[in-house]
């Protein structure tokens, strides 16, 4: 009988321990579930672009993935294979039909894409734009480079390279707004802050390497005292580089370019291009996912404005020179 | 004996259950500890301003607190009681000495504060600027209103109010950069997008109510056809409102002002001021803490640039009219 009693006591003891433990567990669970930044793997966020295969998107996607890993959610990458807005519309329609947790979109034709973007927002799917905006759409936010400011940075770097003195030119793509803005920021800054410098010529290379080379040669002939050229896009930069290389004037003419294509990086490595401006593409991807997660989870609310997201996040530029060029080759 | 056997079996069963449960718990704990966005209450983030008592900071502090709650960390609010940079320097020195997890700073005198901000950064303390930047300091990011864009928004709203037609004026504070930018954005937009509108007069009210009233009366005398006035700051707006009210021309002259002081909101309520631009102060606070948390915890890294933060976050403006004015009175 005594033995039996002992066993019963043990049983009761274990039961009490078990109940106690169960309650502790519940308390712990409640505390942890308060972490609002814990997603689940069945939450899928989608990045949609055009020309999906180009290197340019790789860093943006890496940022998107890094945020997904930190927040414990899933991501997908979709888009048009070509520079074709109709293909992008089809892809975006397919993505919307699957009701993802959020979509980050970049587009080369906002007008054509606006109705589809708005359809997603109206269906309750969070949408942000990155890299290239659709300003008249209902997307909640835009994350990308402020092109005017990028031009300002280019001007400061050019002034540093030239010791604040000399004639400079710009090779750009006059038909596109982002290139006009880069040119304007460059011009305004030289005019305002560097009285011993002057922008003597602005020519359009139409985004083409050969044409950019040609207009640079014209510019050099017209302004033999030219000390520097700012190319507002990568093909143009390589074209300017070839003109300067062919004329053997690498020591007297400094080039600043844009973006970090292999051709541009190689010319920096060779000392033909002095510097290029790298856009903050990783940041576009990382903060796009953070923003979408905030909307999808309803983490916080700005009482006055509803959406907690800023209208615009300027992802900035980083100046790449011979010293840090190795960091920018794809790994 | 049979009874005893049963009890033993029960005991063994319970033990197995207990061990099984213990292992499940360990697995769960491991999974949860992977949430990178879980701070601890002994992590203290500090907001530092000047004129700490004014209403303007309340929404920024609310955003800062909302983020702290979501991330489970502590916040403190410190600053100069007066519009006095020396007092702010002293306060910031004291905050730095206590090695907080991060500091969000707003300053009216970046030059004077730069050395102290840099000292904090060099001591390894994450610092971001909000509302008013110190662009030459080592702070990691700036979160605030893009004043040029705010001027653009004001112009669009003015055009909407006037049906895209008529003469308009600006009452501003010509000595301050942020007011120059607001004026420029307004002017550029009217000129570019509204051919039937014209900015006929820009006058300085020096941030003073009486002086703003006076210059508005001069403007009205000089331009009797004037249909609208954009005031780039709140005292000016109230002054413009009084001039229009005293002259009983509330129906023919529309006013757009800036910020959401009680005087401005009251005049919107009375129908004297048609609209005002509310800055995204809550967003400044919320994203400041998010940014500081990212730096302090080392949550992610942008391989190319180190810091995962964007240089600039534009917190945007919201247009306040009679319809939504109630949301903007302090609660």
XYZ file of C-alpha atoms in Angstrom:
662
model
C 0.000 0.000 0.000
C 2.849 2.412 0.924
C 4.520 1.734 -2.423
C 1.304 2.461 -4.282
C 0.895 5.759 -2.406
C 4.413 6.801 -3.378
C 3.649 6.070 -7.019
C 0.445 8.121 -6.816
C 2.342 11.004 -5.237
C 4.926 10.846 -7.991
C 2.173 10.826 -10.590
C 0.511 13.879 -9.067
C 3.885 15.629 -8.840
C 4.604 15.000 -12.499
C 1.151 16.201 -13.467
C 1.632 19.452 -11.553
C 5.025 19.905 -13.213
C 3.447 19.247 -16.585
C 0.654 21.807 -16.060
C 3.170 24.342 -14.773
C 5.353 23.803 -17.831
C 2.361 24.059 -20.143
C 1.493 27.453 -18.704
C 5.066 28.693 -19.054
C 4.972 27.614 -22.679
C 1.810 29.570 -23.320
C 3.369 32.658 -21.732
C 6.497 32.265 -23.850
C 4.495 31.767 -27.007
C 2.491 34.875 -26.307
C 5.643 36.911 -25.816
C 7.237 35.710 -29.026
C 4.161 36.131 -31.128
C 4.426 39.806 -30.240
C 7.431 40.075 -32.556
C 5.655 41.632 -35.480
C 8.566 41.076 -37.822
C 8.256 37.330 -38.112
C 6.683 36.274 -41.395
C 5.939 32.771 -42.627
C 7.339 30.935 -45.610
C 3.936 30.718 -47.304
C 3.919 34.517 -47.596
C 5.319 35.174 -51.073
C 6.581 38.559 -52.264
C 7.240 39.004 -55.974
C 9.705 41.235 -57.815
C 8.613 42.111 -61.387
C 10.948 43.726 -63.956
C 11.601 43.807 -67.705
C 14.668 42.407 -69.474
C 14.855 39.996 -66.540
C 18.191 38.553 -67.587
C 20.372 41.668 -67.380
C 22.994 42.039 -64.638
C 21.496 45.334 -63.452
C 18.703 43.619 -61.464
C 20.956 41.131 -59.667
C 21.817 43.417 -56.754
C 18.191 44.537 -56.371
C 17.088 40.906 -56.189
C 19.863 40.163 -53.662
C 18.529 42.956 -51.426
C 14.987 41.605 -51.839
C 16.204 38.130 -50.865
C 18.265 39.393 -47.922
C 15.169 41.104 -46.496
C 13.099 37.963 -47.076
C 15.632 35.901 -45.166
C 15.658 38.379 -42.272
C 11.852 38.420 -42.123
C 11.402 34.683 -42.812
C 9.216 35.024 -45.923
C 9.441 33.721 -49.505
C 10.274 35.627 -52.694
C 9.853 35.087 -56.417
C 11.399 36.889 -59.384
C 9.290 37.360 -62.522
C 9.238 39.650 -65.528
C 9.352 40.273 -69.233
C 12.301 38.649 -70.959
C 12.437 41.531 -73.450
C 12.188 45.329 -73.313
C 8.470 44.880 -74.013
C 5.714 46.439 -71.924
C 2.998 44.104 -73.236
C 4.959 41.121 -72.032
C 5.398 42.836 -68.657
C 1.640 43.497 -68.443
C 0.929 39.783 -69.060
C 3.426 38.714 -66.404
C 2.034 41.194 -63.881
C -1.539 39.991 -64.569
C -0.431 36.411 -63.883
C 1.297 37.446 -60.660
C -1.803 39.330 -59.451
C -4.039 36.311 -60.143
C -2.043 34.322 -57.598
C -2.663 36.938 -54.864
C 0.884 37.331 -53.537
C 1.708 39.089 -50.240
C 3.171 42.035 -52.157
C 4.729 43.111 -55.471
C 7.744 45.330 -56.221
C 7.609 46.588 -59.819
C 9.995 48.406 -62.136
C 8.753 49.541 -65.535
C 10.055 51.281 -68.659
C 6.528 52.426 -69.584
C 4.472 53.716 -66.640
C 1.523 54.841 -68.795
C 0.920 51.378 -70.195
C 1.427 49.664 -66.834
C -0.615 52.055 -64.625
C -3.979 50.243 -65.081
C -2.500 46.879 -64.079
C -0.669 48.370 -61.075
C -3.916 50.014 -59.966
C -5.782 46.737 -60.410
C -3.370 45.054 -57.989
C -3.739 47.832 -55.406
C -7.531 47.750 -55.731
C -7.446 43.990 -55.165
C -5.739 44.720 -51.836
C -2.249 43.652 -52.882
C 0.537 45.962 -51.622
C 2.571 47.388 -54.524
C 5.715 49.554 -54.502
C 7.691 50.824 -57.479
C 11.476 50.608 -57.565
C 14.246 51.934 -59.861
C 11.782 53.364 -62.448
C 8.616 54.929 -61.082
C 4.998 54.999 -62.251
C 4.209 58.317 -60.529
C 0.535 58.465 -61.553
C -0.269 54.939 -60.403
C -1.708 53.953 -57.036
C 1.528 52.263 -55.919
C 2.316 53.140 -52.291
C 5.911 54.248 -52.637
C 8.853 54.671 -54.970
C 12.401 53.577 -54.160
C 15.127 54.720 -56.555
C 17.898 57.100 -57.488
C 17.313 60.852 -57.363
C 18.840 61.609 -60.744
C 19.310 65.334 -60.142
C 21.311 64.551 -56.979
C 23.316 61.950 -58.877
C 24.303 64.728 -61.308
C 25.315 66.892 -58.332
C 27.579 64.083 -57.050
C 29.123 63.694 -60.511
C 29.906 67.436 -60.599
C 31.562 67.342 -57.166
C 33.710 64.382 -58.160
C 34.641 66.059 -61.478
C 35.682 69.216 -59.603
C 37.803 67.083 -57.266
C 39.492 65.356 -60.230
C 40.219 68.652 -62.008
C 41.196 70.698 -58.952
C 38.139 72.883 -59.550
C 39.371 74.250 -62.904
C 38.657 73.752 -66.606
C 36.143 73.176 -69.384
C 33.901 70.114 -69.205
C 31.256 68.474 -71.408
C 28.314 66.110 -71.029
C 27.398 63.160 -73.252
C 23.805 62.202 -72.560
C 20.500 60.961 -73.989
C 18.447 64.114 -74.372
C 15.091 62.371 -74.914
C 14.900 60.697 -71.492
C 13.817 62.505 -68.329
C 16.266 60.708 -66.003
C 19.182 61.755 -68.220
C 17.950 65.337 -68.427
C 17.846 65.409 -64.614
C 21.381 64.026 -64.283
C 22.610 66.636 -66.753
C 20.765 69.448 -64.956
C 22.176 68.511 -61.530
C 25.678 68.431 -63.038
C 25.267 71.797 -64.829
C 23.678 73.597 -61.866
C 26.389 72.463 -59.461
C 29.300 73.424 -61.727
C 27.690 76.820 -62.361
C 26.896 77.515 -58.697
C 29.873 76.068 -56.844
C 32.850 76.060 -59.245
C 33.411 79.479 -60.845
C 36.637 78.337 -62.560
C 34.867 75.476 -64.318
C 32.448 75.661 -67.246
C 30.113 73.222 -68.996
C 30.945 74.136 -72.599
C 29.061 71.406 -74.473
C 26.158 68.983 -74.005
C 25.685 66.371 -76.726
C 23.365 63.408 -77.185
C 24.948 60.002 -77.761
C 21.455 58.397 -77.851
C 22.534 55.599 -75.525
C 24.709 54.202 -78.277
C 28.400 53.426 -77.920
C 29.473 54.374 -81.436
C 27.425 57.542 -81.573
C 28.739 58.606 -78.157
C 32.282 58.038 -79.387
C 31.559 60.195 -82.437
C 30.016 63.122 -80.520
C 32.934 63.021 -78.072
C 35.414 63.321 -80.944
C 33.424 66.293 -82.296
C 33.469 67.831 -78.818
C 37.232 67.362 -78.457
C 37.813 68.992 -81.819
C 35.575 71.939 -80.985
C 36.991 72.372 -77.462
C 40.644 71.348 -77.513
C 40.996 72.600 -73.922
C 38.350 70.124 -72.671
C 39.412 68.596 -69.334
C 36.510 66.280 -68.497
C 33.375 64.510 -69.764
C 30.384 63.303 -67.746
C 28.519 60.453 -69.479
C 25.019 60.033 -68.039
C 24.685 56.378 -69.036
C 26.926 53.343 -69.394
C 27.007 52.802 -73.186
C 27.806 56.477 -73.622
C 30.574 56.210 -71.031
C 32.274 53.383 -72.902
C 31.949 55.364 -76.153
C 33.558 58.416 -74.546
C 36.267 56.155 -73.160
C 37.061 54.776 -76.629
C 37.307 58.284 -78.090
C 39.707 59.342 -75.358
C 41.706 56.106 -75.639
C 41.983 56.305 -79.459
C 43.204 59.885 -79.187
C 45.732 58.958 -76.473
C 44.535 61.766 -74.171
C 43.713 59.653 -71.106
C 45.990 61.806 -68.952
C 44.440 65.126 -69.918
C 40.713 64.253 -70.119
C 38.905 62.758 -67.112
C 35.723 60.713 -67.607
C 32.909 60.117 -65.136
C 30.303 57.540 -66.162
C 27.127 55.946 -64.801
C 26.257 52.420 -63.584
C 28.549 49.430 -63.249
C 28.403 47.286 -66.399
C 31.407 45.120 -67.054
C 32.605 47.422 -69.878
C 32.601 50.415 -67.543
C 34.326 48.574 -64.697
C 37.008 47.280 -67.089
C 37.719 50.835 -68.276
C 38.045 51.996 -64.666
C 40.467 49.147 -64.080
C 42.479 50.266 -67.128
C 42.496 53.884 -65.938
C 40.484 55.201 -68.915
C 37.358 56.089 -66.931
C 38.171 57.856 -63.644
C 34.933 57.167 -61.800
C 31.408 55.860 -62.260
C 28.249 56.275 -60.199
C 26.814 53.022 -58.824
C 23.120 53.156 -58.039
C 21.908 51.746 -54.705
C 20.139 48.781 -56.302
C 20.608 46.486 -53.271
C 18.861 49.104 -51.122
C 15.991 49.321 -53.629
C 15.392 45.593 -53.209
C 15.913 45.416 -49.441
C 13.641 48.346 -48.557
C 11.026 47.372 -51.170
C 10.472 44.128 -49.325
C 10.489 45.873 -45.923
C 7.855 48.325 -47.186
C 5.672 45.558 -48.672
C 5.959 43.541 -45.452
C 4.832 46.587 -43.430
C 1.752 46.988 -45.637
C 0.896 43.307 -45.796
C 1.205 42.759 -42.038
C -0.348 46.095 -41.072
C 2.511 46.453 -38.595
C 1.876 50.094 -37.744
C -0.314 52.913 -38.894
C 0.283 56.618 -39.187
C -2.988 57.891 -37.710
C -2.995 60.972 -39.908
C -2.076 59.375 -43.222
C -2.954 55.703 -43.039
C -0.014 54.173 -44.879
C 3.183 54.211 -42.807
C 5.326 54.364 -45.950
C 7.166 57.416 -47.227
C 6.311 58.451 -50.785
C 9.913 58.311 -51.845
C 13.128 56.704 -50.719
C 16.280 58.000 -52.419
C 18.652 55.060 -52.602
C 21.610 57.325 -53.461
C 24.761 56.679 -55.474
C 28.214 55.393 -54.563
C 31.284 56.650 -56.390
C 33.340 53.816 -57.861
C 37.003 54.419 -58.700
C 40.105 52.287 -59.263
C 40.308 51.862 -55.482
C 36.988 50.096 -54.906
C 36.199 48.795 -58.411
C 36.798 45.164 -57.410
C 33.811 45.257 -55.033
C 31.518 45.967 -57.977
C 32.284 43.056 -60.278
C 29.533 40.409 -59.969
C 30.545 37.635 -57.567
C -0.097 -6.193 -8.859
C -2.068 -5.404 -12.032
C -2.983 -1.992 -10.652
C 0.654 -1.235 -9.852
C 1.691 -2.229 -13.391
C -0.899 0.160 -14.826
C 0.442 2.985 -12.698
C 4.001 2.259 -13.802
C 2.913 2.262 -17.431
C 1.169 5.572 -16.938
C 4.304 6.979 -15.333
C 6.506 5.865 -18.189
C 4.004 7.232 -20.688
C 3.982 10.632 -18.995
C 7.763 10.698 -18.902
C 7.994 9.969 -22.630
C 5.436 12.738 -23.274
C 7.465 15.120 -21.126
C 10.739 14.399 -22.938
C 9.005 14.742 -26.300
C 7.505 18.071 -25.280
C 10.865 19.320 -23.994
C 12.468 18.633 -27.366
C 9.652 20.386 -29.239
C 10.202 23.423 -27.008
C 13.887 23.550 -27.814
C 13.125 23.396 -31.526
C 10.575 26.206 -31.210
C 12.947 28.387 -29.229
C 15.644 27.972 -31.809
C 13.278 28.978 -34.578
C 12.068 32.097 -32.769
C 15.486 33.330 -31.765
C 16.161 33.635 -35.503
C 13.810 36.617 -35.687
C 16.302 39.442 -36.118
C 13.746 42.096 -35.358
C 13.356 41.360 -31.678
C 15.156 43.924 -29.522
C 15.417 44.034 -25.762
C 14.140 46.665 -23.364
C 17.665 47.547 -22.183
C 18.429 48.822 -25.700
C 17.704 52.546 -25.515
C 17.287 54.771 -28.558
C 17.278 58.545 -28.003
C 15.569 61.332 -29.939
C 17.306 64.730 -29.598
C 15.713 68.024 -30.710
C 15.632 71.721 -29.821
C 12.633 73.606 -28.412
C 11.587 70.241 -27.012
C 8.210 71.498 -25.814
C 6.652 72.524 -29.135
C 3.787 70.530 -30.658
C 5.685 69.998 -33.891
C 7.790 67.131 -32.421
C 4.880 65.197 -30.921
C 4.049 63.190 -34.047
C 7.736 62.430 -34.702
C 8.089 61.131 -31.153
C 4.894 59.069 -31.569
C 6.387 57.405 -34.672
C 9.639 56.780 -32.759
C 7.649 55.188 -29.914
C 5.470 53.110 -32.254
C 8.586 51.617 -33.838
C 10.085 50.969 -30.399
C 6.960 49.097 -29.365
C 6.977 47.017 -32.550
C 10.668 46.161 -32.082
C 10.488 45.755 -28.293
C 13.128 48.376 -27.405
C 13.198 51.475 -25.170
C 13.211 55.142 -26.189
C 14.060 58.454 -24.544
C 13.322 62.009 -25.624
C 15.911 64.726 -24.869
C 16.819 68.136 -26.177
C 17.379 71.836 -25.720
C 14.440 73.597 -24.120
C 15.218 76.727 -26.165
C 16.179 77.511 -29.755
C 19.794 77.344 -28.573
C 22.466 75.254 -30.264
C 24.846 75.376 -27.286
C 22.197 73.835 -25.087
C 21.606 71.157 -27.740
C 25.349 70.424 -27.876
C 25.436 69.922 -24.108
C 22.424 67.611 -24.194
C 23.870 65.583 -27.071
C 27.217 65.251 -25.222
C 25.361 63.886 -22.192
C 23.417 61.420 -24.340
C 26.612 60.181 -26.046
C 28.307 59.639 -22.660
C 25.632 57.082 -21.785
C 26.326 55.056 -24.954
C 22.759 54.581 -26.224
C 21.822 52.065 -28.939
C 21.233 54.921 -31.391
C 20.416 58.641 -31.687
C 18.003 60.495 -34.006
C 18.902 64.197 -34.139
C 17.248 67.317 -35.547
C 19.177 70.584 -35.469
C 18.700 74.234 -36.420
C 22.455 74.747 -36.709
C 24.271 71.903 -38.476
C 27.656 73.676 -38.520
C 27.792 73.969 -34.760
C 26.497 70.451 -34.163
C 28.612 68.590 -36.779
C 31.595 67.913 -34.450
C 29.384 66.373 -31.755
C 27.446 64.262 -34.278
C 30.759 63.021 -35.710
C 32.019 62.246 -32.209
C 29.004 59.983 -31.645
C 29.507 58.176 -34.965
C 33.229 57.738 -34.258
C 32.345 56.249 -30.877
C 30.354 53.601 -32.757
C 26.909 54.989 -31.948
C 24.446 54.919 -34.887
C 23.172 58.434 -35.701
C 20.529 59.571 -38.204
C 19.281 63.111 -38.836
C 15.565 63.846 -39.159
C 13.473 66.890 -40.140
C 16.491 69.238 -40.397
C 19.678 67.748 -41.818
C 23.372 68.188 -41.035
C 24.521 67.239 -44.560
C 28.261 67.563 -43.887
C 28.208 65.411 -40.759
C 28.945 61.694 -40.574
C 25.319 60.811 -39.753
C 24.201 57.758 -41.757
C 20.958 59.057 -43.211
C 18.513 61.941 -43.361
C 14.735 61.569 -43.067
C 12.658 64.646 -43.857
C 10.542 66.676 -46.244
C 11.798 67.387 -49.770
C 10.934 71.073 -49.741
C 11.080 71.538 -53.517
C 8.534 68.711 -53.946
C 6.368 70.232 -51.217
C 6.260 73.428 -53.312
C 5.260 71.332 -56.343
C 2.364 69.828 -54.344
C 1.268 73.297 -53.220
C 1.207 74.481 -56.855
C -0.893 71.497 -57.959
C -3.386 72.098 -55.167
C -3.526 75.835 -55.967
C -4.229 75.054 -59.624
C -7.013 72.689 -58.550
C -8.553 75.382 -56.316
C -8.418 78.031 -59.047
C -9.406 75.817 -61.971
C -5.956 76.378 -63.462
C -6.417 80.136 -63.975
C -5.309 83.385 -62.368
C -2.566 85.422 -60.714
C -0.969 84.059 -57.545
C 1.604 85.254 -55.010
C 3.999 83.743 -52.465
C 4.658 84.954 -48.906
C 7.886 83.365 -47.706
C 11.062 83.800 -45.665
C 13.695 84.589 -48.256
C 16.707 84.047 -45.993
C 16.116 80.341 -45.325
C 17.051 77.587 -47.774
C 14.017 75.370 -47.076
C 11.675 78.286 -47.848
C 13.562 79.163 -51.016
C 13.137 75.549 -52.135
C 9.394 75.525 -51.401
C 9.039 78.774 -53.376
C 11.082 77.423 -56.283
C 9.053 74.204 -56.540
C 5.849 76.258 -56.546
C 7.104 78.730 -59.164
C 8.577 76.085 -61.493
C 5.380 74.010 -61.466
C 3.038 76.938 -62.156
C 5.326 78.091 -64.969
C 5.720 74.653 -66.546
C 2.289 73.074 -66.097
C -0.279 75.913 -65.860
C 0.032 78.389 -68.728
C -3.070 80.333 -67.585
C -1.600 80.964 -64.129
C 1.180 83.332 -63.168
C 3.250 83.939 -60.031
C 3.128 87.750 -60.009
C 4.712 88.488 -56.625
C 7.044 86.872 -54.063
C 7.404 88.739 -50.764
C 9.186 87.997 -47.474
C 7.100 87.980 -44.302
C 10.201 87.008 -42.282
C 8.297 84.284 -40.413
C 6.340 86.967 -38.613
C 2.556 87.118 -38.500
C 2.187 90.912 -38.555
C 4.777 91.456 -41.247
C 3.225 88.710 -43.387
C -0.158 90.388 -42.992
C 1.365 93.696 -44.093
C 3.127 92.335 -47.202
C -0.072 90.517 -48.199
C -2.014 93.782 -48.028
C 0.632 95.446 -50.197
C 0.385 92.538 -52.633
C -3.402 92.772 -52.808
C -3.195 96.494 -53.497
C -0.613 96.025 -56.227
C -2.398 93.042 -57.824
C -6.147 93.509 -57.338
C -6.767 90.475 -59.571
C -4.814 88.187 -57.203
C -6.592 84.827 -56.814
C -4.323 82.920 -54.467
C -1.414 83.078 -51.999
C 0.993 80.310 -50.995
C 2.530 80.888 -47.550
C 5.660 78.774 -47.076
C 5.448 78.711 -43.263
C 2.767 78.711 -40.590
C 3.134 82.197 -39.034
C 3.089 83.689 -42.506
C -0.018 81.690 -43.365
C -1.923 83.050 -40.387
C -0.803 86.583 -41.309
C -2.011 86.121 -44.893
C -5.274 84.742 -43.486
C -5.804 87.832 -41.334
C -5.196 90.161 -44.287
C -7.732 88.272 -46.387
C -10.223 88.107 -43.508
C -9.918 91.827 -42.679
C -10.495 92.707 -46.324
C -13.491 90.346 -46.565
C -12.132 88.650 -49.682
C -12.202 85.063 -48.436
C -14.291 83.987 -51.408
C -12.040 85.435 -54.067
C -8.548 84.719 -52.660
C -7.494 81.154 -51.828
C -4.701 80.513 -49.319
C -2.414 77.484 -49.055
C -0.206 77.344 -45.967
C 2.408 75.046 -44.392
C 2.429 72.840 -41.263
C -0.401 72.181 -38.830
C -0.201 74.613 -35.898
C -3.436 75.249 -34.066
C -3.772 78.735 -35.618
C -3.544 77.270 -39.127
C -5.980 74.433 -38.416
C -8.481 76.882 -36.879
C -8.340 79.045 -40.011
C -8.968 75.967 -42.175
C -11.930 75.133 -39.981
C -13.253 78.691 -40.462
C -12.769 78.502 -44.231
C -10.143 81.262 -44.367
C -7.210 79.008 -45.331
C -8.165 76.500 -48.045
C -5.399 73.977 -47.461
C -2.146 73.416 -45.610
C 0.711 70.970 -46.148
C 1.306 68.586 -43.240
C 4.815 67.172 -43.084
C 5.243 63.423 -42.527
C 6.635 63.828 -39.005
C 5.299 60.467 -37.779
C 7.177 58.772 -40.629
C 10.367 60.644 -39.711
C 10.176 59.171 -36.199
C 9.107 55.661 -37.198
C 11.736 55.139 -39.896
C 14.477 56.868 -37.856
C 14.126 54.166 -35.222
C 13.949 51.410 -37.853
C 17.151 52.729 -39.446
C 18.965 53.011 -36.087
C 17.830 49.494 -35.140
C 19.217 48.152 -38.435
C 22.599 49.769 -37.746
C 22.760 48.782 -34.094
C 21.809 45.158 -34.693
C 23.816 44.798 -37.909
C 20.743 43.097 -39.379
C 21.938 43.131 -42.977
C 24.776 44.523 -44.996
C 24.949 45.875 -48.509
C 28.167 44.199 -49.653
C 29.083 47.071 -51.950
C 28.352 49.969 -49.623
C 28.459 48.659 -46.075
C 25.575 50.573 -44.518
C 22.185 49.218 -45.599
C 20.573 52.650 -45.156
C 19.543 54.992 -47.955
C 21.096 58.457 -47.784
C 17.732 60.127 -47.863
C 14.134 59.254 -47.113
C 11.571 61.799 -48.314
C 8.722 61.670 -45.816
C 6.413 63.622 -48.138
C 3.506 65.956 -47.375
C -0.215 65.403 -46.893
C -2.717 68.032 -48.005
C -5.014 69.097 -45.172
C -8.365 70.717 -46.010
C -11.680 71.281 -44.242
C -12.507 67.632 -44.938
C -9.685 66.013 -42.966
C -8.650 68.863 -40.642
C -10.049 67.107 -37.555
C -7.479 64.313 -37.904
C -4.686 66.840 -37.428
C -5.640 68.447 -34.119
C -3.496 66.957 -31.339
C -5.358 64.185 -29.497
